[in-house]
mmCIF file of C-alpha atoms in Angstrom:
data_model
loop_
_atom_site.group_PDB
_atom_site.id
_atom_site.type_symbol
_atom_site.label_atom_id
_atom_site.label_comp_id
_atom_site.label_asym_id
_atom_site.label_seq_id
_atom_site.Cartn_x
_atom_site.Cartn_y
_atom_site.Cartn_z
ATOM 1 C CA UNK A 885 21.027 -116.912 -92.918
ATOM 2 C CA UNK A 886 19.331 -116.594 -89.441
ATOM 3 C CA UNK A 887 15.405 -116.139 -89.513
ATOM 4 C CA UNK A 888 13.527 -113.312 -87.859
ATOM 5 C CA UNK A 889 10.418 -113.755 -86.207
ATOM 6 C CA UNK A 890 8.049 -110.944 -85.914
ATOM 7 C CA UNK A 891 5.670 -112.464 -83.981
ATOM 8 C CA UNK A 892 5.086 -110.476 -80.359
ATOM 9 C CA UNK A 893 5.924 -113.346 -78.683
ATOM 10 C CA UNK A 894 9.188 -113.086 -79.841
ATOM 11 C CA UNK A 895 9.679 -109.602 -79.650
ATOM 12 C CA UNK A 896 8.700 -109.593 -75.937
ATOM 13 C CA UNK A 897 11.119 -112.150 -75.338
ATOM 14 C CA UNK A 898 14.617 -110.374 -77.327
ATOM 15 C CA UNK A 899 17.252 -108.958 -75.811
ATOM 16 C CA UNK A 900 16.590 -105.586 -77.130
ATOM 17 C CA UNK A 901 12.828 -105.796 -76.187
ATOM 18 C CA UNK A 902 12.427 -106.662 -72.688
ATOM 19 C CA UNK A 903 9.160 -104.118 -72.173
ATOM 20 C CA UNK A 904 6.446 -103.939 -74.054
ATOM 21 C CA UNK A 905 6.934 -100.715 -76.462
ATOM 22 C CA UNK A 906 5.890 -97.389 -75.746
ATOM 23 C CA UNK A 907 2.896 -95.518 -77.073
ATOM 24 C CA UNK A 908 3.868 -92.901 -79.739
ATOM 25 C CA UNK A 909 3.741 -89.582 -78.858
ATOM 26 C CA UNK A 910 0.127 -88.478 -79.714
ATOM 27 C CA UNK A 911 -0.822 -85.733 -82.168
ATOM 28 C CA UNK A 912 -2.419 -83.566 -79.744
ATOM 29 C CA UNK A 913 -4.514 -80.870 -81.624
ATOM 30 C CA UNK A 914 -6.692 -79.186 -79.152
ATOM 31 C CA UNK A 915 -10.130 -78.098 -81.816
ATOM 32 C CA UNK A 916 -10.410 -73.890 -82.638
ATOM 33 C CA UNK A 917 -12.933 -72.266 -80.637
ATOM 34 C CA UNK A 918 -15.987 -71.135 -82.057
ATOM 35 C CA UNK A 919 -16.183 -67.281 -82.050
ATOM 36 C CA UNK A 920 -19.037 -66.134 -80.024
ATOM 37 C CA UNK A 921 -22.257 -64.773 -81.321
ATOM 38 C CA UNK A 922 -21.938 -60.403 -81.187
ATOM 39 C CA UNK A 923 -25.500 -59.366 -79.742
ATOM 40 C CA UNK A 924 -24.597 -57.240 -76.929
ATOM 41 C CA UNK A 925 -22.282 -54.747 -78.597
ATOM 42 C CA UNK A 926 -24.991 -54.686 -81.731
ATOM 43 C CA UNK A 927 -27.743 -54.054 -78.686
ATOM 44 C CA UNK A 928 -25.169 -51.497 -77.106
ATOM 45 C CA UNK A 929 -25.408 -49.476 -80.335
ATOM 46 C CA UNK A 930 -29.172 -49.619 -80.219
ATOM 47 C CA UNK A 931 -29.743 -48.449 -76.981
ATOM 48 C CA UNK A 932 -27.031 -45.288 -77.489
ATOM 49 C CA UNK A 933 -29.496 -44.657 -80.933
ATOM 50 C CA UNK A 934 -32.457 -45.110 -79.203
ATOM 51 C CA UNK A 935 -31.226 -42.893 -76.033
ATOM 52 C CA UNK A 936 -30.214 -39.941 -78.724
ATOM 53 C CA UNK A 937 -33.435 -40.072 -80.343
ATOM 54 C CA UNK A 938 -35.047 -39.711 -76.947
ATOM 55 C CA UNK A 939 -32.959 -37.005 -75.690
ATOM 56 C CA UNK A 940 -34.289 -34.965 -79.154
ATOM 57 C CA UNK A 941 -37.178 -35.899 -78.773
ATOM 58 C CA UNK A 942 -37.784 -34.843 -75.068
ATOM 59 C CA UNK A 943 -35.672 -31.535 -75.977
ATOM 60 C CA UNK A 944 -38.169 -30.840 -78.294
ATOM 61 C CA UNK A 945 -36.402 -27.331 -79.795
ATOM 62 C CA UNK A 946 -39.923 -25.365 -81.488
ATOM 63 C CA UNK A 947 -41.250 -25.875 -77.794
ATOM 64 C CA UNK A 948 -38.701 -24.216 -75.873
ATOM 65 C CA UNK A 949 -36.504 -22.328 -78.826
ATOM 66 C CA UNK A 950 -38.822 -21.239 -81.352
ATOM 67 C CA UNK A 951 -39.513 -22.532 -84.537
ATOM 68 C CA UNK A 952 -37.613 -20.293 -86.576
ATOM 69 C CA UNK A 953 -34.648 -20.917 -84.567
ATOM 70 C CA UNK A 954 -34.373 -24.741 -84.778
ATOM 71 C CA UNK A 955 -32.416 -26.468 -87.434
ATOM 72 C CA UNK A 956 -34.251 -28.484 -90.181
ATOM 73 C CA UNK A 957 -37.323 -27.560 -88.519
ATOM 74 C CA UNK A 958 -39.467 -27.978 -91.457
ATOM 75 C CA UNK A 959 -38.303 -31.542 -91.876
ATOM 76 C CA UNK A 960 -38.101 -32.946 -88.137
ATOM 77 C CA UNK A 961 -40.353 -31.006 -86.224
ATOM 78 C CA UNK A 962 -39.761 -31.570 -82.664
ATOM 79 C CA UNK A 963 -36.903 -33.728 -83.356
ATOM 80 C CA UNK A 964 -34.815 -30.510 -85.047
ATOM 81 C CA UNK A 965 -32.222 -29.362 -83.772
ATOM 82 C CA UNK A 966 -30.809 -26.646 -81.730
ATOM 83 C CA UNK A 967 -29.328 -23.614 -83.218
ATOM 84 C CA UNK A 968 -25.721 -24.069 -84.386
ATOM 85 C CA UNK A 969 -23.722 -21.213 -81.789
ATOM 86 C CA UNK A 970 -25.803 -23.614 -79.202
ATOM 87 C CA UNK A 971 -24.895 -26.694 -79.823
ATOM 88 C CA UNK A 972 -22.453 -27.427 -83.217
ATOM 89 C CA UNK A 973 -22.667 -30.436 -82.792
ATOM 90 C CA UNK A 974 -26.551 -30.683 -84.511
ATOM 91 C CA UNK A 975 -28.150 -32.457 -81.017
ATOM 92 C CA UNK A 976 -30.364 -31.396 -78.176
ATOM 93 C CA UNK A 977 -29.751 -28.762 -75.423
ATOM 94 C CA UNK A 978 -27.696 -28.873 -72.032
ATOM 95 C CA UNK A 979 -31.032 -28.328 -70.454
ATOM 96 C CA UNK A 980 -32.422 -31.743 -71.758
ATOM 97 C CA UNK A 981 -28.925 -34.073 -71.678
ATOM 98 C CA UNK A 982 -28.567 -32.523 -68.054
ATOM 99 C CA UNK A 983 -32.231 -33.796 -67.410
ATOM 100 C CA UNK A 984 -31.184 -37.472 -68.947
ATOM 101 C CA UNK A 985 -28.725 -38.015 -66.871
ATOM 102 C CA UNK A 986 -25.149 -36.050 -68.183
ATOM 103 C CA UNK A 987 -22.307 -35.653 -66.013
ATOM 104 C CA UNK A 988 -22.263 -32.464 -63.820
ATOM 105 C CA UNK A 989 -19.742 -31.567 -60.706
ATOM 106 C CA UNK A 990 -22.844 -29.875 -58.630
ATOM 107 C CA UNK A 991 -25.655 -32.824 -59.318
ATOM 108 C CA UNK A 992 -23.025 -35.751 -58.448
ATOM 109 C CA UNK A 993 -20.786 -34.149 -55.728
ATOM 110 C CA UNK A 994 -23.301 -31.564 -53.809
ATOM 111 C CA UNK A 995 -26.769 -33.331 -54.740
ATOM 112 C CA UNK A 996 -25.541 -36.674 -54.348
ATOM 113 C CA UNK A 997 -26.769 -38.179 -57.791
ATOM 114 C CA UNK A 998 -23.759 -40.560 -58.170
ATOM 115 C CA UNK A 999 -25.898 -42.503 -60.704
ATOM 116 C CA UNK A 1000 -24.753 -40.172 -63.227
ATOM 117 C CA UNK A 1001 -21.340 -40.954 -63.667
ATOM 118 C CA UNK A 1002 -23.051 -44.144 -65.213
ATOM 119 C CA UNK A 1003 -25.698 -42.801 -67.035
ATOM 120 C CA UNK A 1004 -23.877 -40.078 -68.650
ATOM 121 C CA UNK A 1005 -21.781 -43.040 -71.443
ATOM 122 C CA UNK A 1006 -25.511 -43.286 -73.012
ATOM 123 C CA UNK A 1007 -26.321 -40.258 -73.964
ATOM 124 C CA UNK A 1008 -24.479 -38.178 -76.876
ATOM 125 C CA UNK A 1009 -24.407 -33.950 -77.124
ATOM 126 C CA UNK A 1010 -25.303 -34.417 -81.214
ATOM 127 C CA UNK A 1011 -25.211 -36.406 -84.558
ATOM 128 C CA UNK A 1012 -21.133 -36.070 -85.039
ATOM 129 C CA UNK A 1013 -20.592 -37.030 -81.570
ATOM 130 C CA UNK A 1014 -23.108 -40.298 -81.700
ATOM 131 C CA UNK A 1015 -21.945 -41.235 -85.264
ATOM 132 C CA UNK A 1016 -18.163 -41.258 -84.469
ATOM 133 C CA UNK A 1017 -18.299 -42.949 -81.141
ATOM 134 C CA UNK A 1018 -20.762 -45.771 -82.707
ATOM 135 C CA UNK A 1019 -18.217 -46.640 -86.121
ATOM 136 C CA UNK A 1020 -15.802 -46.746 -83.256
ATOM 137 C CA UNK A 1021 -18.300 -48.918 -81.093
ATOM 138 C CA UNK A 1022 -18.984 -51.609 -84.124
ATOM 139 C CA UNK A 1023 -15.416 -51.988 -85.523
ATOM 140 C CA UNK A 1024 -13.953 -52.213 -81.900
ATOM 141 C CA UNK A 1025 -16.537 -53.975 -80.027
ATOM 142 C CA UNK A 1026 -17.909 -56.577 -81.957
ATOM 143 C CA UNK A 1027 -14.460 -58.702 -82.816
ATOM 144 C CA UNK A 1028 -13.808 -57.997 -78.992
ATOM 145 C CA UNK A 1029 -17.192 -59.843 -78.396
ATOM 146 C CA UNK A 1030 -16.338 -62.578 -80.879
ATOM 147 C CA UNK A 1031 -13.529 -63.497 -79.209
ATOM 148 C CA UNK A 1032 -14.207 -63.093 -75.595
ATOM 149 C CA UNK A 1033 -17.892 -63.442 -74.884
ATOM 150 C CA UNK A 1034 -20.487 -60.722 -74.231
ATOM 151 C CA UNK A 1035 -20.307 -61.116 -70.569
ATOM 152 C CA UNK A 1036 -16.409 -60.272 -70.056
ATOM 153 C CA UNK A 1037 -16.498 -57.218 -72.819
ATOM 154 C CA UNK A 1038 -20.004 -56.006 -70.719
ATOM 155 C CA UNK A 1039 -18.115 -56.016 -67.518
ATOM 156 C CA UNK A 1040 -15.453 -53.853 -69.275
ATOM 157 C CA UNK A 1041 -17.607 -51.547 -71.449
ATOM 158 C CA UNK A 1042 -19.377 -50.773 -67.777
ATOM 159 C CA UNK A 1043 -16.188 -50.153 -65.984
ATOM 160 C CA UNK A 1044 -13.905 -48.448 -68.259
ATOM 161 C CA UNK A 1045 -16.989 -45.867 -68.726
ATOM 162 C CA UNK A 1046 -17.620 -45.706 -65.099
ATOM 163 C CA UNK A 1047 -13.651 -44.720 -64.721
ATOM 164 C CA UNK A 1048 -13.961 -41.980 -67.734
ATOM 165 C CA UNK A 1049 -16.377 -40.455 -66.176
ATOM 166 C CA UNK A 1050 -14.575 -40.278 -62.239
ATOM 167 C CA UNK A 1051 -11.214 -38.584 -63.681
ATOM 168 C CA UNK A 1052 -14.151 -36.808 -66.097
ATOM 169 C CA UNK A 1053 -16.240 -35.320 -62.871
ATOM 170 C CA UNK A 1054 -12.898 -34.697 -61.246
ATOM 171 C CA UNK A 1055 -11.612 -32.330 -64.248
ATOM 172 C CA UNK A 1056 -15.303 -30.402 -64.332
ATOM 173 C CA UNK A 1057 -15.006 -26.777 -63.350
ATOM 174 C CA UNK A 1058 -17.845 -26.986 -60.617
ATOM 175 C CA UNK A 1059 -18.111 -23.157 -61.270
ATOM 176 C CA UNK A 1060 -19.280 -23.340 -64.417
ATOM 177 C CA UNK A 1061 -22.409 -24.828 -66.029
ATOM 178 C CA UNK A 1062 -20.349 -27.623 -67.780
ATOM 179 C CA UNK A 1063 -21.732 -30.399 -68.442
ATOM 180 C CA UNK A 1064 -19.961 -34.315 -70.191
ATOM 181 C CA UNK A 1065 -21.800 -36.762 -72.133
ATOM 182 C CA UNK A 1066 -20.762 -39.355 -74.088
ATOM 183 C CA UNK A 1067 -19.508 -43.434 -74.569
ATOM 184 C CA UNK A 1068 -16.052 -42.171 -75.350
ATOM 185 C CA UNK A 1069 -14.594 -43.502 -71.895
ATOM 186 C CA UNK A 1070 -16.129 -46.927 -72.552
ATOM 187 C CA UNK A 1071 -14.283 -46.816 -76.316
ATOM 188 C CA UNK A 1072 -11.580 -45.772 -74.978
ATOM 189 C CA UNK A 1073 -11.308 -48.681 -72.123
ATOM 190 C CA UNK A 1074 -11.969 -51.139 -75.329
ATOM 191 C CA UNK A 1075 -9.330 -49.977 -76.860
ATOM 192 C CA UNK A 1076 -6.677 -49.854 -73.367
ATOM 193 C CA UNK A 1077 -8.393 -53.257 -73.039
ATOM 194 C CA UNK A 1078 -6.725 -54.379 -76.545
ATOM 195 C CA UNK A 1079 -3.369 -53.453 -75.709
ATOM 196 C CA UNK A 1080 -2.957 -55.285 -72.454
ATOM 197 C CA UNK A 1081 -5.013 -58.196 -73.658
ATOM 198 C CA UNK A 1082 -1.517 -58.200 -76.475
ATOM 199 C CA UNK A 1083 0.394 -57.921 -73.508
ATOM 200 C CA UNK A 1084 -0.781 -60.708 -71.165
ATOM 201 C CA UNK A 1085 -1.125 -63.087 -74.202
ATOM 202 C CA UNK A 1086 2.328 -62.305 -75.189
ATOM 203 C CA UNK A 1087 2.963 -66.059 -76.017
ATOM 204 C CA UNK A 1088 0.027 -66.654 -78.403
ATOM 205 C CA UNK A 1089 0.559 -63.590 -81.234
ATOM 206 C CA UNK A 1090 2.576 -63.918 -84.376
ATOM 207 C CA UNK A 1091 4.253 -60.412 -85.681
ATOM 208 C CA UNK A 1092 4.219 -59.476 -81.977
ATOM 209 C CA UNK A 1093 5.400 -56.253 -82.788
ATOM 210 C CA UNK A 1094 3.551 -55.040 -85.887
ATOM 211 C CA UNK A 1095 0.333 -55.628 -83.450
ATOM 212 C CA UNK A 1096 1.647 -53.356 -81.242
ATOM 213 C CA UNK A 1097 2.744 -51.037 -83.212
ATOM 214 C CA UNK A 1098 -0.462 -51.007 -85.183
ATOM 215 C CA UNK A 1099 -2.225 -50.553 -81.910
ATOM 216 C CA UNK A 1100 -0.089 -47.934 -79.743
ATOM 217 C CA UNK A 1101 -0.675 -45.753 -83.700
ATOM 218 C CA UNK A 1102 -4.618 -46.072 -82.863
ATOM 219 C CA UNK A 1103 -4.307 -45.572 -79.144
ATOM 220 C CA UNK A 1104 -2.550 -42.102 -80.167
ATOM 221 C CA UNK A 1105 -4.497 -40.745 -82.926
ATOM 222 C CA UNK A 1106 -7.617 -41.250 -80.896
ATOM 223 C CA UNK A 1107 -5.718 -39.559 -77.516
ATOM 224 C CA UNK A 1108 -4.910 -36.563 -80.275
ATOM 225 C CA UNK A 1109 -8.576 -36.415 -80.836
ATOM 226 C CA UNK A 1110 -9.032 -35.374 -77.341
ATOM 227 C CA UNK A 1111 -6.989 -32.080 -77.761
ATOM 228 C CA UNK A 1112 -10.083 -30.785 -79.811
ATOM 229 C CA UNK A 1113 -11.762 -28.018 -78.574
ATOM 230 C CA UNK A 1114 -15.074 -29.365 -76.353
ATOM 231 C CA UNK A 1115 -13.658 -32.741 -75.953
ATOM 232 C CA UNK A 1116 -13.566 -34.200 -73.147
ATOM 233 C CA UNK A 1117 -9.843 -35.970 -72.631
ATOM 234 C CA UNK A 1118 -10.090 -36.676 -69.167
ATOM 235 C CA UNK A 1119 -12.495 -39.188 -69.765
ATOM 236 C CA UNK A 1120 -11.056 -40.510 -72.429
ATOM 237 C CA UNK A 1121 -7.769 -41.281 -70.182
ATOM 238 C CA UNK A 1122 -9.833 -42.464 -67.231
ATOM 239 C CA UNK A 1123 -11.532 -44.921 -69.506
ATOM 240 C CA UNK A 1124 -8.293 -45.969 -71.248
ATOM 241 C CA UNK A 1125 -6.386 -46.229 -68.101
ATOM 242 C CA UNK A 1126 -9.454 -48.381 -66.346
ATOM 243 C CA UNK A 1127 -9.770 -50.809 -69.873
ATOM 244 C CA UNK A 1128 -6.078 -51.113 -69.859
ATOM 245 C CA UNK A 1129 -6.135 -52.269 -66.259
ATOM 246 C CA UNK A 1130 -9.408 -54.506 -67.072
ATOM 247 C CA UNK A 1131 -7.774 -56.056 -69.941
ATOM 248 C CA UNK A 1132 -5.078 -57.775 -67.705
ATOM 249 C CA UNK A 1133 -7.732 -59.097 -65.548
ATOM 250 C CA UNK A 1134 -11.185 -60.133 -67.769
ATOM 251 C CA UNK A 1135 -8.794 -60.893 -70.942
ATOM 252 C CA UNK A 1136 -6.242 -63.376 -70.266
ATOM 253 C CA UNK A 1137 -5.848 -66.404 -72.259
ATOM 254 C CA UNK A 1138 -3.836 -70.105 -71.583
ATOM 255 C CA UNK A 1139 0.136 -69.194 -73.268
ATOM 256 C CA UNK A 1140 1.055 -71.084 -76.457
ATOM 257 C CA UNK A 1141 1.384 -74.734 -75.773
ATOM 258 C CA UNK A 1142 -1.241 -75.442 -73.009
ATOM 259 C CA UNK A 1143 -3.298 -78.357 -74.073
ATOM 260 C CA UNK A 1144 -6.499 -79.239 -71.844
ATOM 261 C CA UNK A 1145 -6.213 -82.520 -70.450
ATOM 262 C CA UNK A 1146 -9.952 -83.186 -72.226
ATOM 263 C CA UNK A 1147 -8.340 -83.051 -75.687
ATOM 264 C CA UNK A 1148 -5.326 -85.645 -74.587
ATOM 265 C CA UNK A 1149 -6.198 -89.207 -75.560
ATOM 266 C CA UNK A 1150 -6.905 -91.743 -72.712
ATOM 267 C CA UNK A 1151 -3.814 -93.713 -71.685
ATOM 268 C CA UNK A 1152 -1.275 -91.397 -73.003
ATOM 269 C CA UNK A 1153 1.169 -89.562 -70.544
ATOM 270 C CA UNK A 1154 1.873 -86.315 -71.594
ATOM 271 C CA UNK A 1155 3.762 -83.379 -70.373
ATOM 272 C CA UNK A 1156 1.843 -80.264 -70.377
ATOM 273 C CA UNK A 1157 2.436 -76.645 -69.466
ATOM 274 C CA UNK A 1158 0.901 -74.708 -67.268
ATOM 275 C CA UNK A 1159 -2.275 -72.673 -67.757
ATOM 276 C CA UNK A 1160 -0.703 -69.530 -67.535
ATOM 277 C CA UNK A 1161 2.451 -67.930 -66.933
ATOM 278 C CA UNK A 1162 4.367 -66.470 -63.874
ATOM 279 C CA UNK A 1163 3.616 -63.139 -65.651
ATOM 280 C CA UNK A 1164 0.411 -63.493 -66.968
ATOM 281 C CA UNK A 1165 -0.494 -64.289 -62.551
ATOM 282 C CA UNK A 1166 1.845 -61.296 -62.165
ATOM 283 C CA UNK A 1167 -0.159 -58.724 -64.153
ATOM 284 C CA UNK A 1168 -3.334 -59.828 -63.117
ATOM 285 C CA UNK A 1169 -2.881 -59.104 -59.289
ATOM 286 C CA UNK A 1170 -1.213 -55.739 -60.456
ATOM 287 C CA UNK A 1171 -4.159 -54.484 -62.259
ATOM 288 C CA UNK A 1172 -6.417 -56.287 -59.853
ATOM 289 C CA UNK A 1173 -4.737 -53.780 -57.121
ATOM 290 C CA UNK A 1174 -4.236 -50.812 -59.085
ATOM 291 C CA UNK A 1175 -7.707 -50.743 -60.225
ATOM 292 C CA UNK A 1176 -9.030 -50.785 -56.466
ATOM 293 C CA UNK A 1177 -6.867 -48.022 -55.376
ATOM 294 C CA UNK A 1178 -7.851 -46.106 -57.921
ATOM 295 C CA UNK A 1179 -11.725 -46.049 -58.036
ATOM 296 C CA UNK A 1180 -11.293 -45.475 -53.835
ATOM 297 C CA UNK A 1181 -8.673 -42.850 -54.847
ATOM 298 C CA UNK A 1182 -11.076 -40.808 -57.094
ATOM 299 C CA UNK A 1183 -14.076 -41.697 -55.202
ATOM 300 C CA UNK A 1184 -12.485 -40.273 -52.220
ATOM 301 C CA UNK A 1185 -11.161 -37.240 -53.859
ATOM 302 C CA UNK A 1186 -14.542 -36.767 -55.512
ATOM 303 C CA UNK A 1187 -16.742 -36.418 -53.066
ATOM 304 C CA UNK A 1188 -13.926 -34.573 -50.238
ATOM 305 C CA UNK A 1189 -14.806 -31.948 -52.620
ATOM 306 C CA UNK A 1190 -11.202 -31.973 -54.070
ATOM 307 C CA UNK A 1191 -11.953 -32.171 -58.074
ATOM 308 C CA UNK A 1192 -11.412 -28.634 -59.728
ATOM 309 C CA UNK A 1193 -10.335 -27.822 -62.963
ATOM 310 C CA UNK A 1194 -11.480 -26.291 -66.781
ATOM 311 C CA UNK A 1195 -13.388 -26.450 -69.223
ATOM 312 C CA UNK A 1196 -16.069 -25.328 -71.739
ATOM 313 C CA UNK A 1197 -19.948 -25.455 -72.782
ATOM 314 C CA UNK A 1198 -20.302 -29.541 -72.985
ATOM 315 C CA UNK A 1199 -17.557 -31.377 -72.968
ATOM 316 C CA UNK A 1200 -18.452 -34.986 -75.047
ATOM 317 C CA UNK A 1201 -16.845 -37.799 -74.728
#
């Protein structure tokens, strides 16, 4: 019987073994990210607290109302509210949200006070209204945060409330003492935000579908909201329509697959995808477009004097 000699020498020098063996293929295994710490959504939901609080405080209802008129007047004082066929929503007057800062056709078309189409997302017309957008707020924003960072899901917060409150100014009737208040634009931009963010990171997702059909079941129940009487829809769409746009943009993550070359061992040649995907480059110069043309598009209808339309007594967000 022939020996076999395993020495490298030998093995260098067979017939079968004229180069030196290749590496194996390493077990590439790029480490989770960490989630990021929440503290700007949490100081978000502060600052809309502290803002209501304010707004009750500088409404101050036995003042201006009359004590017998104001709502649990015996247990707040100045901070009770206005009478219910005012305001049903158990918050402070038009007279004092208009003061803060709320959204009105006359003050930020004819007076020039454009600041208010920002200002307006932090305040809140009463209790219901402030305790429905800030659940929403928490359970929306926060794992947004976690997963993205606070300076990305700031950016959109701003933006999508900025856009609810162009198509919002565009649908006041300028006729009527209407005024809109509210962070339900913003929400609503979180939530367009979500569903693009599923769309751009198509690759990534397990039960692709059951996401999104989970999601496009929220998107509509909240949109039904908005056919309420006082609500406010138009913001609600601007904001959804500028977070959905945002989402493409501020939200895109590598595709399944993509490795960064910091987690591939030295010496090792590996094939690795692309960053991103065709699409995901696609989508992001779409919004990037769309989302220009359309702040210049209300902007410039805004303030030509073009935005008329209905509604009623203060329309929250």
């Amino acid at each position: 019987m022939g020996k076999w000699s395993s020495s490298p020498s030998d093995l260098e020098k067979g017939p079968h073994n004229k180069g030196r063996p290749s590496l194996p293929p390493p077990n590439v295994c790029p480490p989770t990210p960490k989630p990021w710490f929440p503290w700007l959504v949490p100081l978000i939901f502060v600052a809309n607290i502290a803002m209501f609080v304010y707004s009750m405080y500088l409404n101050d209802c036995p003042s201006h109302t009359g004590e017998d008129r104001c709502l649990f007047y015996h247990d707040l004082r100045r901070f009770s509210f206005q009478p219910f066929h005012e305001n049903p929503l158990l918050g402070p007057s038009t007279t004092a949200l208009k003061e803060l800062g709320a959204l009105d056709w006359k003050l930020v078309v004819e007076d020039g006070e454009g600041w208010r189409l920002l200002s307006c997302m932090w305040l809140h017309a009463g209790v219901f209204h402030l305790l429905a957008n800030m659940v929403s707020l928490l359970f929306i924003g926060i794992r947004l945060e976690q997963e993205f960072g606070f300076f990305r899901i700031g950016v959109l917060y701003v933006l999508s409330g900025f856009g609810g409150s162009l198509l919002s100014t565009m649908n006041l009737n300028p006729s009527r003492p209407i005024i809109s208040v509210g962070a339900s634009g913003a929400l609503f931009g979180l939530l367009g935000a979500m569903l693009s963010e599923l769309i751009t990171n198509w690759t990534i997702y397990a039960n692709k579908c059951a996401a999104l059909f989970s999601l496009v079941i929220v998107i509509v129940l909240n949109l039904a909201f908005g056919l309420l009487p006082n609500v406010d829809n138009s913001a609600h769409i601007g904001g959804f329509i500028a977070g959905f746009l945002l989402g493409f943009i501020l939200l895109m993550r590598p595709q399944y697959g993509y490795v960064n070359p910091q987690h591939i061992p030295s010496g090792y040649d590996v094939k690795r995808k692309p960053r991103h995907t065709i699409y995901q480059y696609v989508l992001w110069i779409f919004a990037f477009l769309a989302l220009l043309f359309g702040y210049a598009y209300c902007l410039l209808k805004l303030f030509n004097g073009e935005a008329r339309k209905k509604y009623s007594f203060v329309e929250h967000q």
